[in-house]
């Protein structure tokens, strides 16, 4: 489980919402899988654009007002976007107040104090910079072990844990779980993130056991970065937030970036998860992993200071923090900051997600561009806005070629990256569609033999063959490269909804339970396919069941939706089939 990298992105391939057995349970506030938004960015399917539409996309990513509108989508809440480009800062924001149905989008006034948001895992980058400063000073070394740093203070139950280094903690290669103690249900996970203190953290570390010694393949760990924050605090005899203030925010004039808002609390915009209000997350032990609040203006200031390198206000530590230290799921990682793209066109990024907020920060050293985006709704499509920015940064071909039908059919299959992430490829109407589990199918554009793109997402996929047989694929997107091997898993037929049919189902459905509580379902079209959520569960794709009219399945096992129609053929209700039936009449759009 991770704080932050919010990214339920049509892009960061597997920051999957954890799935339980019930579609109508409470929505999750954190994502599973490393890389968050960027990980979900990889899962994006590919859809061709016309040249004029692609040109419009390029224009929109330079307009913060359009970007804020995209980031908030149809959700309740606030969105702020700041873009530093060509030596100029542009800032804009949008707001939608709570309403039974999507209300109008309102611009946020550009005057007055900037709105503040929780930034979740973007806090990890601040912890990474603090560590880079400590290493640059010679106060600490990346290869310092927990045993050395905590000698005389803890009696480790595991020698493997005692041997973990700062390098492994800051790069998520320390073999530690996402949270300590392996909490199994959502309330326990959130309670630990919000309430665990230093005593809890160190007691858990003392008793921690590992099945193998570090370094391990990357496993995103809030626990590990929280430990770095506490180790820095222990070494300097100051709280983590005091170190952030003294060594980062005060020197840079970042007065909006705080853990404890105090009299600034009124500037924290209200958070939401879908239509439901979400309370702020106040953290103790996990502060270094996700505890800061900030504005987009401050984040641009922070990003520019990093890009200034050793000659900037942060000195050599800024250059040190973006030096690659380890491979990380198709990219690299420095001091808790992700590094994408080839050496000549690097991008540095991180994202964030808490109970009611999402965040994204991306830095382009070759152009000096800085993008900061914050939204106050966990289910807002911030990932779509980020995807547009990545697409113009790493463009792909939009020149389609003819493709042989037999060659196209040979690509149908399931391609697995790891136990958590797989891509499904299928063919419909002589066109290739691909999705990652947890996302809808999107159409790919053939641009060369066994090579396909989605210009809108800046994604390229190349299939590999051996002896004529397709054996795998490589997906490149947002400067990240993922390799998947073909598996023997079957692909269900007929899972593409014909274009134009999605609007039959789009709308809101609601039912009042015997307890008096209301369960609502919202259906939207995404690339002509269906996404559904309830007020108790986040967005999920639903896929047509072959040969069964108006019947769809979830990726969650044993969960299906059956839509009902009235005498005129209009869809007027849905029925959830999962451990029984739950019928919800359509309430919006009305007849």
XYZ file of C-alpha atoms in Angstrom:
591
model
C 0.000 0.000 0.000
C 1.241 3.419 -0.810
C 0.511 6.979 0.044
C 0.590 9.007 -2.923
C 1.301 8.223 -6.190
C -2.170 8.686 -6.860
C -2.234 8.111 -10.139
C -5.546 5.960 -10.763
C -4.088 6.815 -14.126
C -4.956 5.656 -17.411
C -1.290 5.502 -17.325
C 0.532 4.237 -14.350
C -0.133 0.716 -15.020
C -0.745 -0.988 -11.802
C -1.320 1.402 -9.010
C -4.428 -0.737 -8.713
C -7.048 0.054 -6.163
C -7.017 -2.934 -3.877
C -9.873 -5.199 -4.670
C -11.937 -6.951 -2.120
C -14.966 -9.106 -2.628
C -17.577 -6.349 -2.587
C -18.035 -3.692 -5.248
C -20.039 -1.487 -2.905
C -17.536 -1.229 -0.083
C -15.981 2.067 1.026
C -13.619 3.699 -1.517
C -9.918 3.286 -1.025
C -7.814 6.326 -0.384
C -4.456 4.845 -1.343
C -3.162 2.793 -4.207
C -1.378 -0.504 -4.457
C 1.778 -0.892 -6.459
C 4.859 1.198 -6.860
C 5.159 4.212 -8.997
C 1.658 5.435 -8.407
C 0.572 7.735 -11.124
C 3.465 6.828 -13.334
C 2.820 3.136 -12.828
C -0.760 3.644 -13.924
C 0.382 5.807 -16.825
C 2.008 2.673 -18.185
C -1.232 0.764 -18.151
C -2.786 3.116 -20.616
C -4.160 1.663 -23.788
C -3.449 3.476 -27.023
C -5.869 5.437 -29.221
C -5.017 7.309 -32.423
C -5.534 11.064 -32.846
C -6.010 13.098 -35.987
C -3.292 15.654 -36.681
C -5.560 18.568 -35.711
C -6.596 16.895 -32.454
C -2.945 16.211 -31.639
C -2.133 19.864 -32.282
C -4.952 20.863 -29.931
C -3.510 18.521 -27.288
C -0.132 20.232 -27.584
C -1.790 23.625 -27.128
C -3.857 22.508 -24.135
C -0.843 21.335 -22.130
C 0.466 24.899 -22.182
C -2.761 26.333 -20.785
C -3.043 25.819 -16.999
C -6.774 26.690 -17.047
C -7.494 23.891 -19.523
C -5.181 21.571 -17.600
C -6.968 22.301 -14.299
C -10.331 21.585 -15.919
C -8.991 18.268 -17.235
C -7.466 17.398 -13.860
C -10.771 17.876 -11.992
C -12.999 16.405 -14.685
C -16.610 16.080 -13.504
C -15.689 15.663 -9.852
C -16.422 17.843 -6.854
C -13.488 19.741 -5.412
C -10.644 22.051 -6.372
C -7.800 21.799 -8.889
C -4.740 24.025 -9.245
C -2.080 23.829 -11.960
C 1.153 25.808 -12.271
C 3.445 25.616 -15.287
C 6.897 27.159 -15.496
C 7.816 27.329 -19.172
C 10.091 29.587 -21.204
C 11.011 31.563 -18.114
C 7.421 32.403 -17.231
C 5.003 31.145 -14.575
C 1.351 30.496 -15.457
C -1.123 29.457 -12.751
C -4.823 28.618 -12.945
C -7.419 26.752 -10.945
C -10.924 25.361 -11.117
C -13.598 24.432 -8.585
C -16.839 22.479 -8.576
C -19.066 22.669 -5.512
C -20.967 19.614 -4.215
C -24.165 18.969 -6.158
C -26.480 16.010 -6.833
C -25.328 16.016 -10.452
C -22.212 17.520 -12.073
C -22.424 21.262 -11.552
C -20.675 24.030 -13.483
C -16.917 24.426 -13.328
C -15.851 27.686 -11.736
C -12.486 29.414 -12.047
C -10.466 29.945 -8.860
C -9.590 33.594 -8.299
C -5.970 34.327 -9.116
C -5.682 36.915 -6.336
C -5.238 36.338 -2.619
C -3.494 33.478 -0.794
C -3.009 30.336 -2.846
C -5.200 27.316 -1.984
C -3.393 24.571 -0.094
C -3.642 20.813 -0.655
C -2.229 17.663 0.901
C 0.597 16.484 -1.365
C 0.941 12.907 -0.056
C 3.982 11.097 -1.389
C 5.511 14.224 -2.879
C 6.708 14.579 0.725
C 9.097 11.700 -0.013
C 11.052 13.936 -2.391
C 11.618 16.405 0.460
C 12.916 13.524 2.595
C 15.147 12.500 -0.308
C 16.565 16.009 -0.561
C 17.243 16.112 3.196
C 19.185 12.873 2.864
C 21.082 14.172 -0.181
C 22.054 17.259 1.846
C 23.242 15.070 4.726
C 25.335 12.921 2.388
C 26.731 15.986 0.632
C 27.838 17.399 4.002
C 29.431 14.115 4.973
C 27.100 13.769 7.962
C 25.724 10.467 6.679
C 26.651 7.972 3.966
C 24.342 6.038 1.679
C 25.893 2.766 2.832
C 25.335 3.484 6.534
C 23.334 0.579 7.979
C 20.460 0.622 10.426
C 22.715 -1.161 12.883
C 25.286 1.642 12.685
C 22.716 4.428 12.846
C 20.749 2.938 15.754
C 23.539 1.216 17.683
C 22.661 1.012 21.364
C 19.081 2.100 20.716
C 17.502 -1.006 19.169
C 18.078 -4.733 19.492
C 17.246 -6.056 16.018
C 15.462 -9.392 15.851
C 16.865 -9.891 12.326
C 20.437 -9.419 11.157
C 19.089 -8.845 7.666
C 17.099 -5.855 8.897
C 20.100 -4.494 10.807
C 22.104 -4.609 7.553
C 19.631 -2.450 5.578
C 21.289 0.721 4.269
C 20.081 4.275 3.680
C 20.598 3.679 -0.053
C 18.169 0.770 0.042
C 15.587 2.660 2.091
C 15.569 5.738 -0.154
C 15.299 3.630 -3.354
C 12.605 1.201 -2.131
C 15.010 -1.759 -2.394
C 15.217 -2.551 1.349
C 12.759 -5.513 1.172
C 10.467 -3.755 3.667
C 6.685 -3.966 3.219
C 4.563 -0.944 2.358
C 3.482 -0.581 5.988
C 4.886 -2.249 9.071
C 3.031 -5.112 10.712
C 1.249 -6.037 7.448
C -2.203 -4.578 8.254
C -4.739 -6.517 6.230
C -7.793 -4.293 5.979
C -8.287 -0.733 4.809
C -9.259 0.811 8.192
C -6.115 -0.652 9.804
C -3.922 0.596 6.968
C -5.295 4.131 7.128
C -5.179 4.149 10.936
C -1.485 3.242 10.858
C -0.661 5.922 8.299
C -2.481 8.575 10.285
C -1.783 7.588 13.870
C 1.472 5.631 14.159
C 4.130 7.500 16.126
C 7.891 7.144 16.401
C 7.612 4.589 19.214
C 5.356 2.396 17.048
C 7.700 2.703 14.082
C 10.857 1.799 15.974
C 9.188 -1.036 17.886
C 8.057 -2.523 14.580
C 11.544 -2.123 13.110
C 13.109 -3.865 16.078
C 10.882 -6.911 15.542
C 10.856 -6.830 11.721
C 11.766 -10.085 9.953
C 12.785 -10.511 6.302
C 12.771 -13.614 4.119
C 15.863 -12.423 2.227
C 18.551 -9.818 2.576
C 18.526 -6.462 0.791
C 18.728 -5.230 -1.857
C 15.483 -6.639 -3.196
C 13.575 -5.873 -6.389
C 11.832 -2.569 -5.892
C 8.865 -2.640 -3.534
C 7.329 0.756 -2.847
C 7.471 1.273 0.904
C 5.954 4.087 2.943
C 7.547 2.330 5.914
C 11.046 2.619 4.431
C 10.841 6.343 3.625
C 9.219 7.063 6.998
C 12.274 5.423 8.568
C 14.591 7.711 6.613
C 12.673 10.700 7.977
C 12.987 9.421 11.536
C 16.688 8.586 11.107
C 17.366 12.126 9.922
C 15.414 13.465 12.871
C 17.366 11.214 15.238
C 20.730 12.217 13.754
C 20.122 15.965 13.925
C 18.024 16.054 17.091
C 15.204 17.898 15.339
C 11.784 16.886 14.080
C 11.434 16.016 10.401
C 9.211 19.014 9.690
C 11.693 21.316 11.439
C 14.426 20.011 9.127
C 12.213 20.594 6.079
C 11.596 24.174 7.211
C 15.212 24.928 8.135
C 16.922 23.353 5.123
C 14.411 23.563 2.278
C 11.313 25.711 2.600
C 12.749 28.684 4.518
C 15.822 29.108 2.269
C 13.599 28.871 -0.814
C 10.879 31.161 0.554
C 8.283 28.375 0.384
C 5.881 29.677 3.024
C 2.971 27.527 1.840
C 4.718 24.171 2.419
C 4.056 22.883 5.933
C 3.212 19.761 7.864
C 1.251 21.587 10.557
C -0.821 24.410 9.075
C -1.800 26.173 12.307
C -3.385 29.510 11.435
C -3.131 28.595 7.738
C -5.668 25.764 8.193
C -8.464 27.759 6.542
C -6.496 27.712 3.281
C -6.577 23.892 3.037
C -9.298 23.250 0.468
C -11.845 20.552 1.384
C -10.962 17.060 0.220
C -13.275 14.512 -1.378
C -13.332 10.914 -2.504
C -15.810 11.076 -5.340
C -18.864 12.880 -3.953
C -18.035 12.017 -0.324
C -16.163 14.515 1.877
C -12.768 13.270 3.122
C -11.080 14.439 6.299
C -7.437 15.603 6.258
C -4.679 13.162 7.125
C -2.502 14.234 10.042
C 0.621 12.053 10.234
C 3.306 11.460 12.823
C 5.739 8.626 12.057
C 4.740 8.653 8.389
C 5.192 12.414 7.949
C 8.373 11.958 5.912
C 6.457 9.673 3.549
C 3.329 11.781 3.066
C 2.690 14.510 5.633
C 3.169 17.840 3.828
C 0.640 20.366 2.525
C 1.555 22.876 -0.171
C 0.492 25.082 -3.089
C 1.328 24.710 -6.774
C 3.316 27.951 -6.629
C 5.552 26.571 -3.896
C 6.028 23.296 -5.744
C 7.180 25.149 -8.862
C 9.682 27.045 -6.706
C 10.905 23.715 -5.332
C 11.170 22.186 -8.806
C 13.092 25.137 -10.226
C 15.571 24.965 -7.332
C 16.214 21.288 -8.099
C 16.700 21.986 -11.811
C 19.160 24.788 -10.989
C 21.539 22.074 -9.805
C 24.749 22.789 -7.950
C 24.720 26.469 -8.951
C 21.239 27.018 -7.555
C 20.021 27.808 -4.035
C 20.159 24.152 -2.925
C 23.783 23.733 -3.977
C 25.357 20.372 -4.895
C 22.647 18.439 -3.031
C 20.169 19.333 -5.791
C 22.368 17.624 -8.361
C 23.069 14.697 -6.044
C 19.378 13.963 -5.377
C 18.624 13.324 -9.080
C 21.627 11.050 -9.605
C 20.339 7.533 -10.429
C 20.890 5.099 -7.559
C 18.860 2.068 -8.664
C 16.602 0.696 -11.386
C 12.919 1.091 -10.654
C 10.269 -0.745 -12.696
C 11.264 0.409 -16.157
C 12.855 3.670 -15.025
C 15.435 4.756 -12.437
C 15.259 6.283 -8.997
C 17.477 8.818 -7.258
C 16.921 10.059 -3.717
C 13.230 9.031 -3.669
C 12.617 10.804 -6.991
C 11.749 8.903 -10.178
C 13.931 9.392 -13.263
C 12.427 8.766 -16.712
C 13.623 8.828 -20.271
C 16.943 8.580 -22.089
C 19.966 10.505 -20.753
C 19.470 13.357 -23.244
C 15.822 13.855 -22.320
C 15.430 13.038 -18.658
C 12.356 13.827 -16.595
C 12.199 13.802 -12.789
C 8.834 13.190 -11.147
C 6.766 12.015 -8.227
C 3.085 12.001 -7.396
C 0.960 11.892 -4.283
C -2.357 10.588 -2.975
C -4.034 10.784 0.425
C -7.623 10.341 1.575
C -8.964 13.360 -0.311
C -6.155 14.738 -2.469
C -3.926 14.012 -5.471
C -0.648 15.621 -6.505
C 1.818 15.575 -9.394
C 5.223 17.203 -9.853
C 7.315 16.782 -13.019
C 10.620 18.464 -13.938
C 12.210 18.636 -17.402
C 15.927 19.482 -17.094
C 16.493 19.893 -20.861
C 13.834 22.596 -21.232
C 13.706 23.875 -17.655
C 9.962 23.195 -17.537
C 8.235 22.483 -14.217
C 4.673 21.169 -13.905
C 2.844 21.139 -10.567
C -0.765 19.982 -10.256
C -2.945 19.488 -7.166
C -6.561 18.333 -6.862
C -8.781 17.817 -3.837
C -10.554 14.655 -4.967
C -8.969 11.202 -5.003
C -11.167 10.162 -7.916
C -10.490 13.190 -10.090
C -8.759 12.382 -13.408
C -5.491 14.155 -12.633
C -3.869 11.294 -14.506
C -5.511 12.430 -17.754
C -3.921 15.863 -17.443
C -0.555 14.310 -16.590
C -0.905 11.917 -19.510
C -1.379 14.845 -21.893
C 1.803 16.473 -20.573
C 3.811 13.262 -20.918
C 2.456 12.757 -24.451
C 3.790 16.096 -25.649
C 7.094 15.496 -23.868
C 7.614 12.026 -25.377
C 5.598 12.058 -28.632
C 5.086 8.997 -30.821
C 4.206 8.527 -34.478
C 0.624 9.091 -35.624
C 1.206 7.837 -39.188
C -0.870 4.685 -39.601
C -0.052 1.869 -42.013
C -2.086 -1.044 -43.355
C -1.833 -4.237 -41.331
C -2.531 -7.845 -42.285
C -5.582 -9.278 -40.511
C -3.873 -12.591 -39.779
C -0.835 -10.850 -38.317
C -3.157 -8.743 -36.171
C -4.983 -11.785 -34.806
C -1.680 -13.385 -33.851
C -1.152 -10.607 -31.290
C -4.222 -11.507 -29.210
C -3.141 -12.663 -25.770
C -2.278 -11.853 -22.166
C 1.173 -10.400 -21.539
C 2.468 -10.390 -17.999
C 5.036 -7.986 -16.527
C 4.873 -9.350 -12.982
C 2.281 -11.000 -10.702
C 0.505 -7.645 -10.264
C 0.563 -6.278 -13.811
C -0.588 -7.734 -17.100
C -1.674 -6.388 -20.483
C -4.543 -7.888 -22.476
C -4.551 -7.525 -26.269
C -7.558 -8.272 -28.456
C -8.895 -7.406 -31.927
C -12.211 -5.777 -32.808
C -13.278 -4.607 -36.284
C -9.756 -5.133 -37.635
C -8.226 -2.930 -34.974
C -5.962 -3.837 -32.075
C -7.138 -2.958 -28.561
C -5.035 -3.242 -25.407
C -5.692 -2.645 -21.751
C -3.989 -3.239 -18.447
C -6.100 -4.969 -15.856
C -8.002 -2.221 -14.071
C -8.334 -0.068 -17.203
C -10.548 -0.017 -20.276
C -9.530 -1.216 -23.715
C -8.146 1.448 -26.027
C -7.405 1.291 -29.733
C -3.833 1.112 -31.024
C -2.647 2.652 -34.275
C -0.369 0.407 -36.435
C 2.749 2.388 -37.436
C 5.171 -0.410 -38.407
C 5.327 -4.201 -38.429
C 4.280 -5.358 -34.938
C 4.540 -1.733 -33.729
C 1.569 0.322 -32.512
C 1.068 3.706 -30.892
C -1.453 5.820 -29.053
C -0.433 9.415 -29.810
C -2.872 10.813 -27.237
C -0.971 9.032 -24.488
C 2.498 9.192 -25.999
C 2.643 5.400 -25.805
C 4.374 2.918 -28.094
C 4.052 -0.849 -27.951
C 6.228 -3.282 -29.909
C 5.473 -7.004 -30.049
C 8.333 -9.493 -30.086
C 8.445 -12.730 -32.087
C 10.568 -15.851 -32.010
C 10.318 -18.254 -34.933
C 7.261 -16.355 -36.111
C 5.388 -16.776 -32.811
C 4.601 -13.735 -30.669
C 6.443 -14.105 -27.358
C 6.125 -10.740 -25.634
C 5.761 -6.997 -25.887
C 7.548 -3.844 -24.798
C 5.569 -0.761 -23.778
C 7.247 2.653 -23.755
C 5.421 5.627 -22.280
C 6.344 8.710 -20.284
C 10.000 7.782 -20.647
C 9.363 4.417 -18.976
C 9.967 1.042 -20.582
C 8.089 -2.089 -19.508
C 8.700 -5.605 -20.851
C 5.988 -8.284 -20.682
C 6.126 -11.962 -21.584
C 3.210 -13.713 -23.264
C 1.371 -16.079 -20.940
C -1.036 -18.972 -21.503
C -3.944 -17.086 -19.925
C -7.027 -16.954 -22.186
C -8.546 -13.776 -23.614
C -12.332 -13.598 -23.361
C -14.079 -12.837 -26.675
C -16.394 -9.905 -27.330
C -15.137 -7.546 -24.612
C -15.065 -4.391 -26.758
C -18.194 -2.254 -26.589
C -19.048 -1.065 -30.127
C -18.383 2.634 -30.647
C -21.355 4.840 -29.846
C -23.010 2.304 -27.526
C -21.546 3.647 -24.259
C -23.996 6.554 -24.143
C -26.856 4.079 -23.709
C -25.587 3.429 -20.175
C -23.942 6.690 -19.077
C -25.603 8.296 -16.077
C -26.284 7.921 -12.372
C -28.219 5.086 -10.697
C -29.315 5.016 -7.045
C -31.091 2.788 -4.546
C -32.028 3.316 -0.883
C -31.263 0.277 1.265
C -33.463 -0.961 4.106
C -30.967 0.615 6.517
C -31.706 4.002 5.023
C -28.301 4.390 3.384
C -28.116 5.153 -0.321
C -25.927 3.289 -2.807
C -25.203 5.221 -5.997
C -23.550 4.045 -9.189
C -22.055 6.429 -11.732
C -21.351 5.240 -15.261
C -19.110 7.178 -17.668
C -17.618 6.592 -21.081
C -13.843 6.302 -21.355
C -12.582 5.952 -24.944
C -16.011 4.549 -25.826
C -15.817 1.872 -23.105
C -17.515 1.863 -19.697
C -16.153 2.831 -16.298
C -18.339 2.494 -13.199
C -18.068 3.463 -9.569
C -20.352 3.480 -6.583
C -20.294 5.928 -3.705
C -18.569 3.092 -1.840
C -16.083 1.951 -4.479
C -13.770 3.790 -6.924
C -13.756 3.719 -10.710
C -13.481 0.289 -12.346
C -13.899 -0.862 -15.947
C -16.779 -3.149 -16.838
C -16.485 -5.352 -19.924
C -19.277 -6.685 -22.166
C -20.048 -10.375 -21.796
C -20.053 -12.023 -25.204
C -23.543 -13.041 -26.346
C -25.344 -11.467 -23.355
C -27.142 -8.230 -24.107
C -26.534 -5.374 -21.655
C -24.476 -7.637 -19.390
C -20.998 -6.613 -18.176
C -18.366 -8.059 -15.893
C -15.923 -6.442 -13.478
C -12.287 -7.483 -13.189
C -13.261 -8.404 -9.627
C -14.270 -12.100 -9.618
C -17.977 -12.958 -9.494
C -19.197 -9.368 -9.957
C -21.399 -8.422 -12.909
C -23.781 -5.661 -13.976
C -27.015 -6.245 -15.887
C -28.664 -3.159 -17.369
C -32.443 -3.127 -17.807
C -34.424 -1.322 -20.523
C -37.989 0.027 -20.583
C -40.571 -0.558 -23.305
C -38.985 2.139 -25.487
C -35.554 0.488 -25.291
C -34.063 3.133 -22.989
C -31.795 1.892 -20.169
C -33.658 2.628 -16.940
C -31.884 0.563 -14.235
C -28.923 -1.624 -13.418
C -28.641 -4.753 -11.288
C -25.408 -5.616 -9.481
C -24.922 -9.387 -9.269
C -22.526 -10.203 -6.449
C -23.507 -12.436 -3.541
C -27.109 -11.643 -4.433
C -28.696 -8.835 -6.412
C -28.928 -5.085 -5.908
C -31.157 -3.109 -8.304
C -30.635 0.633 -8.789
C -32.968 2.707 -11.009
C -31.451 5.325 -13.299
C -31.872 8.822 -11.847
C -29.637 10.919 -14.137
C -29.941 11.744 -16.911
C -33.678 11.618 -16.430
C -36.219 10.871 -19.100
